[in-house]
């Protein structure tokens, strides 16, 4: 094999490796950017519902909390839990309502929200798949009166279902 072909193959190998590394970096960057975007969108949705719910807490219209959460959850294809300040679920938008009455104070997302901080995370739920959580405090008259946990399918599952 001539020197010319050896140099050609060397350049070819260097180019392929460079393109592979660049492609991997771009893929990682785009995926992270997309997940950050979805997290921000989920936080915005959760804050919107939190603002709606906060208007009804402690008022004669408090009976409107459950239908407001359930209707909104159906429209956006998400599950929404509303807890009191003790972490006890007051409203579960799922048809089964199997979380109502349960105490979720051990969830880090809910702990953070009840301390006044918005929080997002991604969890792998057994038998269900990946889910993205967004927890936000519900405030009324500048006082935290509960927490709203917004749960939606993770983009990881959405990508798998398209394949």
CSV table of N, CA and C in Angstrom, one decimal:
chain,number,residue,atom,x,y,z
A,1,UNK,N,0.8,-1.2,0.0
A,1,UNK,CA,0.0,0.0,0.0
A,1,UNK,C,0.9,1.2,0.0
A,2,UNK,N,0.5,2.2,-0.8
A,2,UNK,CA,1.4,3.4,-1.0
A,2,UNK,C,1.1,4.3,0.2
A,3,UNK,N,2.1,5.3,0.3
A,3,UNK,CA,2.0,6.3,1.4
A,3,UNK,C,0.7,7.1,1.2
A,4,UNK,N,0.4,7.4,0.0
A,4,UNK,CA,-0.8,8.3,-0.3
A,4,UNK,C,-2.1,7.6,0.2
A,5,UNK,N,-2.3,6.3,0.1
A,5,UNK,CA,-3.4,5.6,0.6
A,5,UNK,C,-3.4,5.6,2.1
A,6,UNK,N,-2.3,5.4,2.7
A,6,UNK,CA,-2.2,5.4,4.1
A,6,UNK,C,-2.6,6.7,4.7
A,7,UNK,N,-2.1,7.8,4.1
A,7,UNK,CA,-2.5,9.1,4.6
A,7,UNK,C,-4.0,9.3,4.4
A,8,UNK,N,-4.6,8.9,3.3
A,8,UNK,CA,-6.0,9.0,3.0
A,8,UNK,C,-6.8,8.3,4.1
A,9,UNK,N,-6.4,7.0,4.4
A,9,UNK,CA,-7.1,6.3,5.4
A,9,UNK,C,-7.0,6.9,6.8
A,10,UNK,N,-5.9,7.5,7.1
A,10,UNK,CA,-5.6,8.1,8.4
A,10,UNK,C,-6.6,9.3,8.5
A,11,UNK,N,-6.6,10.2,7.4
A,11,UNK,CA,-7.5,11.3,7.4
A,11,UNK,C,-9.0,10.9,7.5
A,12,UNK,N,-9.3,9.8,6.8
A,12,UNK,CA,-10.7,9.3,6.8
A,12,UNK,C,-11.1,8.8,8.3
A,13,UNK,N,-10.2,8.1,8.9
A,13,UNK,CA,-10.5,7.7,10.3
A,13,UNK,C,-10.6,8.9,11.2
A,14,UNK,N,-9.7,9.9,11.1
A,14,UNK,CA,-9.8,11.1,12.0
A,14,UNK,C,-11.1,11.8,11.7
A,15,UNK,N,-11.5,11.9,10.5
A,15,UNK,CA,-12.8,12.6,10.1
A,15,UNK,C,-14.0,11.8,10.7
A,16,UNK,N,-14.0,10.5,10.6
A,16,UNK,CA,-15.1,9.7,11.1
A,16,UNK,C,-15.2,9.9,12.6
A,17,UNK,N,-14.1,9.8,13.3
A,17,UNK,CA,-14.1,9.9,14.8
A,17,UNK,C,-14.5,11.3,15.2
A,18,UNK,N,-14.1,12.3,14.5
A,18,UNK,CA,-14.5,13.7,14.8
A,18,UNK,C,-16.0,13.9,14.6
A,19,UNK,N,-16.5,13.4,13.5
A,19,UNK,CA,-17.9,13.5,13.2
A,19,UNK,C,-18.8,12.7,14.3
A,20,UNK,N,-18.3,11.5,14.7
A,20,UNK,CA,-19.0,10.8,15.7
A,20,UNK,C,-19.0,11.5,17.0
A,21,UNK,N,-17.9,12.1,17.4
A,21,UNK,CA,-17.8,12.8,18.7
A,21,UNK,C,-18.7,14.1,18.6
A,22,UNK,N,-18.7,14.8,17.5
A,22,UNK,CA,-19.5,16.0,17.3
A,22,UNK,C,-21.0,15.6,17.4
A,23,UNK,N,-21.4,14.5,16.7
A,23,UNK,CA,-22.8,14.0,16.7
A,23,UNK,C,-23.2,13.6,18.1
A,24,UNK,N,-22.4,13.0,18.8
A,24,UNK,CA,-22.8,12.6,20.2
A,24,UNK,C,-23.0,13.8,21.1
A,25,UNK,N,-22.1,14.8,21.0
A,25,UNK,CA,-22.2,16.0,21.7
A,25,UNK,C,-23.5,16.8,21.4
A,26,UNK,N,-23.8,16.9,20.1
A,26,UNK,CA,-25.0,17.6,19.6
A,26,UNK,C,-26.2,16.9,20.1
A,27,UNK,N,-26.2,15.6,20.0
A,27,UNK,CA,-27.4,14.8,20.5
A,27,UNK,C,-27.6,15.0,22.0
A,28,UNK,N,-26.6,15.0,22.8
A,28,UNK,CA,-26.7,15.2,24.2
A,28,UNK,C,-27.2,16.6,24.5
A,29,UNK,N,-26.7,17.6,23.8
A,29,UNK,CA,-27.1,19.0,24.0
A,29,UNK,C,-28.5,19.2,23.7
A,30,UNK,N,-28.9,18.7,22.5
A,30,UNK,CA,-30.3,18.8,22.1
A,30,UNK,C,-31.3,18.1,23.0
A,31,UNK,N,-30.9,16.9,23.5
A,31,UNK,CA,-31.8,16.2,24.4
A,31,UNK,C,-31.9,17.0,25.7
A,32,UNK,N,-30.8,17.5,26.3
A,32,UNK,CA,-30.9,18.2,27.5
A,32,UNK,C,-31.7,19.5,27.3
A,33,UNK,N,-31.5,20.2,26.2
A,33,UNK,CA,-32.3,21.4,26.0
A,33,UNK,C,-33.8,21.1,25.9
A,34,UNK,N,-34.1,20.0,25.2
A,34,UNK,CA,-35.5,19.6,25.0
A,34,UNK,C,-36.1,19.3,26.4
A,35,UNK,N,-35.4,18.5,27.2
A,35,UNK,CA,-35.9,18.2,28.6
A,35,UNK,C,-36.1,19.4,29.4
A,36,UNK,N,-35.2,20.3,29.4
A,36,UNK,CA,-35.3,21.6,30.1
A,36,UNK,C,-36.5,22.4,29.6
A,37,UNK,N,-36.8,22.4,28.3
A,37,UNK,CA,-37.9,23.0,27.8
A,37,UNK,C,-39.2,22.4,28.3
A,38,UNK,N,-39.3,21.1,28.3
A,38,UNK,CA,-40.5,20.4,28.8
A,38,UNK,C,-40.7,20.6,30.3
A,39,UNK,N,-39.6,20.6,31.1
A,39,UNK,CA,-39.7,20.9,32.5
A,39,UNK,C,-40.3,22.3,32.7
A,40,UNK,N,-39.8,23.3,32.0
A,40,UNK,CA,-40.3,24.7,32.1
A,40,UNK,C,-41.8,24.7,31.7
A,41,UNK,N,-42.2,24.0,30.7
A,41,UNK,CA,-43.6,24.0,30.3
A,41,UNK,C,-44.4,23.4,31.3
A,42,UNK,N,-44.0,22.3,31.9
A,42,UNK,CA,-44.7,21.6,33.0
A,42,UNK,C,-44.8,22.5,34.2
A,43,UNK,N,-43.8,23.2,34.6
A,43,UNK,CA,-43.8,24.2,35.7
A,43,UNK,C,-44.8,25.3,35.4
A,44,UNK,N,-44.9,25.8,34.2
A,44,UNK,CA,-45.9,26.8,33.8
A,44,UNK,C,-47.3,26.3,34.0
A,45,UNK,N,-47.5,25.1,33.5
A,45,UNK,CA,-48.8,24.4,33.6
A,45,UNK,C,-49.2,24.3,35.1
A,46,UNK,N,-48.3,23.8,35.9
A,46,UNK,CA,-48.6,23.6,37.3
A,46,UNK,C,-48.8,24.9,38.0
A,47,UNK,N,-48.1,25.9,37.6
A,47,UNK,CA,-48.3,27.2,38.3
A,47,UNK,C,-49.7,27.8,37.9
A,48,UNK,N,-50.1,27.6,36.6
A,48,UNK,CA,-51.4,28.1,36.2
A,48,UNK,C,-52.5,27.4,37.0
A,49,UNK,N,-52.4,26.1,37.2
A,49,UNK,CA,-53.4,25.4,38.0
A,49,UNK,C,-53.4,25.8,39.4
A,50,UNK,N,-52.1,26.0,39.9
A,50,UNK,CA,-52.0,26.5,41.3
A,50,UNK,C,-52.7,27.8,41.5
A,51,UNK,N,-52.5,28.7,40.6
A,51,UNK,CA,-53.2,30.0,40.7
A,51,UNK,C,-54.7,29.9,40.6
A,52,UNK,N,-55.2,29.0,39.8
A,52,UNK,CA,-56.6,28.8,39.8
A,52,UNK,C,-57.1,28.2,41.1
A,53,UNK,N,-56.4,27.2,41.6
A,53,UNK,CA,-56.8,26.6,42.9
A,53,UNK,C,-56.7,27.5,44.1
A,54,UNK,N,-55.7,28.4,44.1
A,54,UNK,CA,-55.5,29.2,45.2
A,54,UNK,C,-56.7,30.2,45.4
A,55,UNK,N,-57.4,30.5,44.4
A,55,UNK,CA,-58.6,31.4,44.5
A,55,UNK,C,-59.7,30.8,45.3
A,56,UNK,N,-59.7,29.4,45.3
A,56,UNK,CA,-60.9,28.7,46.0
A,56,UNK,C,-60.5,28.3,47.4
A,57,UNK,N,-59.3,28.2,47.7
A,57,UNK,CA,-58.9,27.6,49.0
A,57,UNK,C,-59.3,28.6,50.1
A,58,UNK,N,-60.0,28.0,51.1
A,58,UNK,CA,-60.5,28.7,52.3
A,58,UNK,C,-61.6,29.7,52.0
A,59,UNK,N,-62.3,29.5,50.9
A,59,UNK,CA,-63.5,30.3,50.6
A,59,UNK,C,-64.7,29.4,50.5
A,60,UNK,N,-65.9,30.1,50.4
A,60,UNK,CA,-67.1,29.2,50.2
A,60,UNK,C,-67.1,28.5,48.9
A,61,UNK,N,-66.3,28.9,48.0
A,61,UNK,CA,-66.2,28.2,46.7
A,61,UNK,C,-65.2,27.1,46.7
A,62,UNK,N,-64.7,26.6,47.8
A,62,UNK,CA,-63.7,25.6,47.9
A,62,UNK,C,-64.2,24.3,47.2
A,63,UNK,N,-65.5,24.1,47.1
A,63,UNK,CA,-66.0,22.9,46.4
A,63,UNK,C,-65.6,22.9,44.9
A,64,UNK,N,-65.1,24.0,44.4
A,64,UNK,CA,-64.7,24.1,42.9
A,64,UNK,C,-63.3,23.6,42.7
A,65,UNK,N,-62.6,23.3,43.7
A,65,UNK,CA,-61.2,22.9,43.6
A,65,UNK,C,-61.1,21.6,42.8
A,66,UNK,N,-61.9,20.6,43.2
A,66,UNK,CA,-61.9,19.2,42.6
A,66,UNK,C,-62.3,19.3,41.1
A,67,UNK,N,-63.4,19.9,40.7
A,67,UNK,CA,-63.7,19.9,39.3
A,67,UNK,C,-62.8,20.8,38.5
A,68,UNK,N,-62.2,21.8,39.0
A,68,UNK,CA,-61.2,22.6,38.3
A,68,UNK,C,-60.0,21.8,38.0
A,69,UNK,N,-59.5,21.1,39.0
A,69,UNK,CA,-58.3,20.3,38.8
A,69,UNK,C,-58.6,19.1,37.8
A,70,UNK,N,-59.7,18.4,38.0
A,70,UNK,CA,-60.1,17.3,37.1
A,70,UNK,C,-60.3,17.7,35.7
A,71,UNK,N,-61.0,18.8,35.5
A,71,UNK,CA,-61.2,19.3,34.1
A,71,UNK,C,-59.9,19.7,33.4
A,72,UNK,N,-59.1,20.4,34.1
A,72,UNK,CA,-57.8,20.9,33.5
A,72,UNK,C,-56.9,19.7,33.2
A,73,UNK,N,-56.9,18.7,34.1
A,73,UNK,CA,-56.0,17.5,33.9
A,73,UNK,C,-56.5,16.8,32.7
A,74,UNK,N,-57.8,16.6,32.4
A,74,UNK,CA,-58.3,15.9,31.3
A,74,UNK,C,-57.9,16.7,30.0
A,75,UNK,N,-58.0,18.0,30.0
A,75,UNK,CA,-57.6,18.8,28.8
A,75,UNK,C,-56.2,18.7,28.4
A,76,UNK,N,-55.3,18.6,29.4
A,76,UNK,CA,-53.9,18.5,29.0
A,76,UNK,C,-53.2,17.2,29.2
A,77,UNK,N,-54.1,16.1,29.4
A,77,UNK,CA,-53.6,14.8,29.5
A,77,UNK,C,-52.5,14.6,30.5
A,78,UNK,N,-52.8,15.0,31.7
A,78,UNK,CA,-51.9,14.9,32.8
A,78,UNK,C,-52.6,14.5,34.1
A,79,UNK,N,-51.9,14.1,35.1
A,79,UNK,CA,-52.5,13.8,36.4
A,79,UNK,C,-52.0,14.9,37.3
A,80,UNK,N,-53.0,15.4,38.1
A,80,UNK,CA,-52.7,16.5,39.0
A,80,UNK,C,-53.2,16.0,40.4
A,81,UNK,N,-52.3,16.2,41.4
A,81,UNK,CA,-52.6,16.0,42.8
A,81,UNK,C,-52.5,17.3,43.5
A,82,UNK,N,-53.5,17.5,44.4
A,82,UNK,CA,-53.5,18.7,45.3
A,82,UNK,C,-53.4,18.2,46.7
A,83,UNK,N,-52.4,18.6,47.5
A,83,UNK,CA,-52.2,18.2,48.8
A,83,UNK,C,-52.4,19.4,49.8
A,84,UNK,N,-52.7,19.1,51.0
A,84,UNK,CA,-52.7,20.2,52.0
A,84,UNK,C,-51.3,20.4,52.5
A,85,UNK,N,-51.2,21.2,53.5
A,85,UNK,CA,-49.8,21.6,54.0
A,85,UNK,C,-49.2,20.4,54.8
A,86,UNK,N,-49.9,19.4,55.1
A,86,UNK,CA,-49.4,18.2,55.8
A,86,UNK,C,-49.0,17.1,54.8
A,87,UNK,N,-49.2,17.4,53.5
A,87,UNK,CA,-48.8,16.4,52.4
A,87,UNK,C,-49.9,15.4,52.1
A,88,UNK,N,-51.1,15.6,52.7
A,88,UNK,CA,-52.2,14.7,52.5
A,88,UNK,C,-52.9,15.1,51.2
A,89,UNK,N,-53.1,14.1,50.3
A,89,UNK,CA,-53.7,14.4,49.0
A,89,UNK,C,-55.2,14.7,49.2
A,90,UNK,N,-55.6,15.8,48.8
A,90,UNK,CA,-57.0,16.3,48.9
A,90,UNK,C,-57.8,15.9,47.6
A,91,UNK,N,-57.1,16.2,46.5
A,91,UNK,CA,-57.7,15.9,45.2
A,91,UNK,C,-56.7,15.1,44.3
A,92,UNK,N,-57.2,14.1,43.7
A,92,UNK,CA,-56.4,13.3,42.7
A,92,UNK,C,-57.3,13.3,41.4
A,93,UNK,N,-56.7,13.8,40.3
A,93,UNK,CA,-57.5,13.9,39.1
A,93,UNK,C,-57.6,12.6,38.3
A,94,UNK,N,-56.9,11.6,38.8
A,94,UNK,CA,-57.1,10.3,38.1
A,94,UNK,C,-58.5,9.7,38.3
A,95,UNK,N,-59.0,9.0,37.4
A,95,UNK,CA,-60.3,8.4,37.6
A,95,UNK,C,-60.4,7.5,38.8
A,96,UNK,N,-59.3,6.8,39.1
A,96,UNK,CA,-59.3,5.8,40.2
A,96,UNK,C,-59.3,6.6,41.5
A,97,UNK,N,-58.7,7.8,41.5
A,97,UNK,CA,-58.6,8.6,42.8
A,97,UNK,C,-57.9,7.8,43.9
A,98,UNK,N,-57.0,6.9,43.5
A,98,UNK,CA,-56.4,6.1,44.5
A,98,UNK,C,-55.3,6.8,45.4
A,99,UNK,N,-55.0,8.0,45.2
A,99,UNK,CA,-54.1,8.7,46.0
A,99,UNK,C,-54.8,9.6,47.0
A,100,UNK,N,-56.1,9.8,46.8
A,100,UNK,CA,-56.8,10.7,47.8
A,100,UNK,C,-56.7,10.1,49.2
A,101,UNK,N,-56.4,11.0,50.1
A,101,UNK,CA,-56.3,10.6,51.5
A,101,UNK,C,-54.9,10.1,51.9
A,102,UNK,N,-54.0,9.8,51.0
A,102,UNK,CA,-52.7,9.3,51.3
A,102,UNK,C,-51.8,10.5,51.6
A,103,UNK,N,-50.8,10.2,52.5
A,103,UNK,CA,-49.8,11.3,52.8
A,103,UNK,C,-48.6,11.1,52.0
A,104,UNK,N,-48.2,12.1,51.2
A,104,UNK,CA,-47.1,12.1,50.3
A,104,UNK,C,-45.9,13.0,50.7
A,105,UNK,N,-45.9,13.3,52.0
A,105,UNK,CA,-44.9,14.2,52.5
A,105,UNK,C,-43.5,13.6,52.4
A,106,UNK,N,-43.4,12.3,52.2
A,106,UNK,CA,-42.0,11.7,52.0
A,106,UNK,C,-41.5,11.9,50.6
A,107,UNK,N,-42.3,12.4,49.7
A,107,UNK,CA,-41.9,12.7,48.3
A,107,UNK,C,-41.0,13.9,48.3
A,108,UNK,N,-39.8,13.9,47.8
A,108,UNK,CA,-39.0,15.1,47.8
A,108,UNK,C,-39.6,16.3,47.1
A,109,UNK,N,-40.3,15.9,46.0
A,109,UNK,CA,-41.0,17.0,45.2
A,109,UNK,C,-42.0,17.8,46.0
A,110,UNK,N,-42.8,17.0,46.8
A,110,UNK,CA,-43.8,17.7,47.6
A,110,UNK,C,-43.2,18.4,48.8
A,111,UNK,N,-42.1,17.9,49.4
A,111,UNK,CA,-41.4,18.6,50.5
A,111,UNK,C,-40.9,19.9,50.0
A,112,UNK,N,-40.3,19.9,48.9
A,112,UNK,CA,-39.7,21.2,48.3
A,112,UNK,C,-40.9,22.2,48.1
A,113,UNK,N,-42.0,21.7,47.5
A,113,UNK,CA,-43.1,22.7,47.1
A,113,UNK,C,-43.7,23.2,48.4
A,114,UNK,N,-43.8,22.4,49.4
A,114,UNK,CA,-44.4,22.9,50.7
A,114,UNK,C,-43.5,23.8,51.4
A,115,UNK,N,-42.2,23.9,51.0
A,115,UNK,CA,-41.3,24.8,51.6
A,115,UNK,C,-41.2,26.1,50.7
A,116,UNK,N,-42.0,26.1,49.7
A,116,UNK,CA,-42.1,27.3,48.8
A,116,UNK,C,-41.3,27.3,47.6
A,117,UNK,N,-40.7,26.1,47.2
A,117,UNK,CA,-39.8,26.0,46.0
A,117,UNK,C,-40.5,25.2,45.0
A,118,UNK,N,-40.4,25.6,43.7
A,118,UNK,CA,-40.9,24.8,42.6
A,118,UNK,C,-39.9,23.7,42.3
A,119,UNK,N,-40.3,22.5,41.9
A,119,UNK,CA,-39.4,21.4,41.8
A,119,UNK,C,-39.8,20.5,40.6
A,120,UNK,N,-38.9,20.1,39.8
A,120,UNK,CA,-39.2,19.1,38.7
A,120,UNK,C,-38.3,17.9,38.9
A,121,UNK,N,-38.8,16.7,38.4
A,121,UNK,CA,-38.0,15.5,38.4
A,121,UNK,C,-38.6,14.5,37.5
A,122,UNK,N,-37.8,13.5,37.1
A,122,UNK,CA,-38.3,12.5,36.3
A,122,UNK,C,-38.1,11.1,37.0
A,123,UNK,N,-39.2,10.3,37.0
A,123,UNK,CA,-39.2,9.1,37.8
A,123,UNK,C,-39.6,7.9,36.9
A,124,UNK,N,-39.1,6.8,37.1
A,124,UNK,CA,-39.5,5.6,36.5
A,124,UNK,C,-40.5,4.8,37.4
A,125,UNK,N,-41.7,4.8,37.0
A,125,UNK,CA,-42.8,4.3,37.9
A,125,UNK,C,-43.0,2.8,37.4
A,126,UNK,N,-42.9,1.9,38.3
A,126,UNK,CA,-43.0,0.5,38.0
A,126,UNK,C,-44.4,0.2,37.3
A,127,UNK,N,-44.3,-0.5,36.2
A,127,UNK,CA,-45.5,-0.8,35.5
A,127,UNK,C,-46.1,0.3,34.7
A,128,UNK,N,-45.7,1.5,34.8
A,128,UNK,CA,-46.2,2.6,34.1
A,128,UNK,C,-45.2,3.2,33.1
A,129,UNK,N,-44.0,3.4,33.5
A,129,UNK,CA,-42.9,3.9,32.7
A,129,UNK,C,-42.4,5.2,33.3
A,130,UNK,N,-41.8,6.0,32.4
A,130,UNK,CA,-41.2,7.3,32.9
A,130,UNK,C,-42.3,8.3,33.0
A,131,UNK,N,-42.2,9.2,34.1
A,131,UNK,CA,-43.1,10.3,34.3
A,131,UNK,C,-42.3,11.5,34.7
A,132,UNK,N,-42.8,12.6,34.3
A,132,UNK,CA,-42.1,13.9,34.8
A,132,UNK,C,-43.0,14.6,35.8
A,133,UNK,N,-42.5,14.9,36.9
A,133,UNK,CA,-43.2,15.6,38.0
A,133,UNK,C,-42.8,17.1,38.0
A,134,UNK,N,-43.8,17.9,38.3
A,134,UNK,CA,-43.6,19.3,38.5
A,134,UNK,C,-44.4,19.6,39.8
A,135,UNK,N,-43.8,20.0,40.9
A,135,UNK,CA,-44.4,20.3,42.1
A,135,UNK,C,-44.3,21.8,42.4
A,136,UNK,N,-45.4,22.5,42.7
A,136,UNK,CA,-45.4,23.9,43.0
A,136,UNK,C,-46.2,24.2,44.2
A,137,UNK,N,-45.8,25.2,45.0
A,137,UNK,CA,-46.6,25.5,46.1
A,137,UNK,C,-47.9,26.2,45.7
A,138,UNK,N,-49.0,26.0,46.5
A,138,UNK,CA,-50.2,26.7,46.3
A,138,UNK,C,-50.3,27.8,47.4
A,139,UNK,N,-50.4,29.0,47.1
A,139,UNK,CA,-50.4,30.1,48.1
A,139,UNK,C,-51.7,30.9,48.0
A,140,UNK,N,-52.1,31.3,49.2
A,140,UNK,CA,-53.3,32.2,49.3
A,140,UNK,C,-53.0,33.2,50.4
A,141,UNK,N,-53.1,34.4,50.0
A,141,UNK,CA,-52.8,35.6,50.9
A,141,UNK,C,-51.4,35.5,51.5
A,142,UNK,N,-50.4,35.2,50.5
A,142,UNK,CA,-49.0,35.1,50.8
A,142,UNK,C,-48.7,34.0,51.8
A,143,UNK,N,-49.5,33.0,51.9
A,143,UNK,CA,-49.2,31.8,52.8
A,143,UNK,C,-49.4,30.5,52.0
A,144,UNK,N,-48.5,29.6,52.2
A,144,UNK,CA,-48.5,28.3,51.5
A,144,UNK,C,-49.7,27.5,52.2
A,145,UNK,N,-50.7,27.1,51.3
A,145,UNK,CA,-51.8,26.4,51.8
A,145,UNK,C,-51.9,25.0,51.2
A,146,UNK,N,-50.9,24.6,50.4
A,146,UNK,CA,-50.8,23.3,49.9
A,146,UNK,C,-49.8,23.2,48.8
A,147,UNK,N,-49.9,22.1,48.1
A,147,UNK,CA,-48.9,21.8,47.0
A,147,UNK,C,-49.7,21.2,45.8
A,148,UNK,N,-49.2,21.5,44.7
A,148,UNK,CA,-49.8,20.9,43.5
A,148,UNK,C,-48.7,20.1,42.8
A,149,UNK,N,-49.0,18.8,42.6
A,149,UNK,CA,-48.1,17.9,41.9
A,149,UNK,C,-48.7,17.6,40.5
A,150,UNK,N,-48.0,18.0,39.5
A,150,UNK,CA,-48.4,17.8,38.1
A,150,UNK,C,-47.6,16.7,37.5
A,151,UNK,N,-48.2,15.7,37.0
A,151,UNK,CA,-47.5,14.5,36.5
A,151,UNK,C,-47.9,14.3,35.0
A,152,UNK,N,-46.9,14.2,34.2
A,152,UNK,CA,-47.2,13.9,32.8
A,152,UNK,C,-46.2,12.9,32.2
A,153,UNK,N,-46.5,12.2,31.1
A,153,UNK,CA,-45.6,11.2,30.6
A,153,UNK,C,-44.3,11.9,30.2
A,154,UNK,N,-43.2,11.3,30.5
A,154,UNK,CA,-41.9,11.8,30.2
A,154,UNK,C,-41.6,11.8,28.7
A,155,UNK,N,-40.8,12.8,28.3
A,155,UNK,CA,-40.5,12.8,26.8
A,155,UNK,C,-39.8,11.5,26.4
A,156,UNK,N,-39.1,10.8,27.4
A,156,UNK,CA,-38.5,9.5,27.0
A,156,UNK,C,-39.5,8.5,26.6
A,157,UNK,N,-40.7,8.5,27.2
A,157,UNK,CA,-41.7,7.5,26.8
A,157,UNK,C,-42.4,8.0,25.5
A,158,UNK,N,-42.5,9.3,25.3
A,158,UNK,CA,-43.1,9.8,24.1
A,158,UNK,C,-42.3,9.4,22.9
A,159,UNK,N,-40.9,9.5,23.1
A,159,UNK,CA,-40.0,9.2,22.0
A,159,UNK,C,-40.1,7.7,21.7
A,160,UNK,N,-40.2,6.8,22.7
A,160,UNK,CA,-40.3,5.4,22.5
A,160,UNK,C,-41.6,5.0,21.8
A,161,UNK,N,-42.7,5.7,22.1
A,161,UNK,CA,-44.0,5.4,21.5
A,161,UNK,C,-44.0,5.8,20.0
A,162,UNK,N,-43.2,6.7,19.6
A,162,UNK,CA,-43.2,7.1,18.2
A,162,UNK,C,-42.4,6.1,17.3
A,163,UNK,N,-41.6,5.3,17.9
A,163,UNK,CA,-40.8,4.4,17.1
A,163,UNK,C,-41.5,3.2,16.7
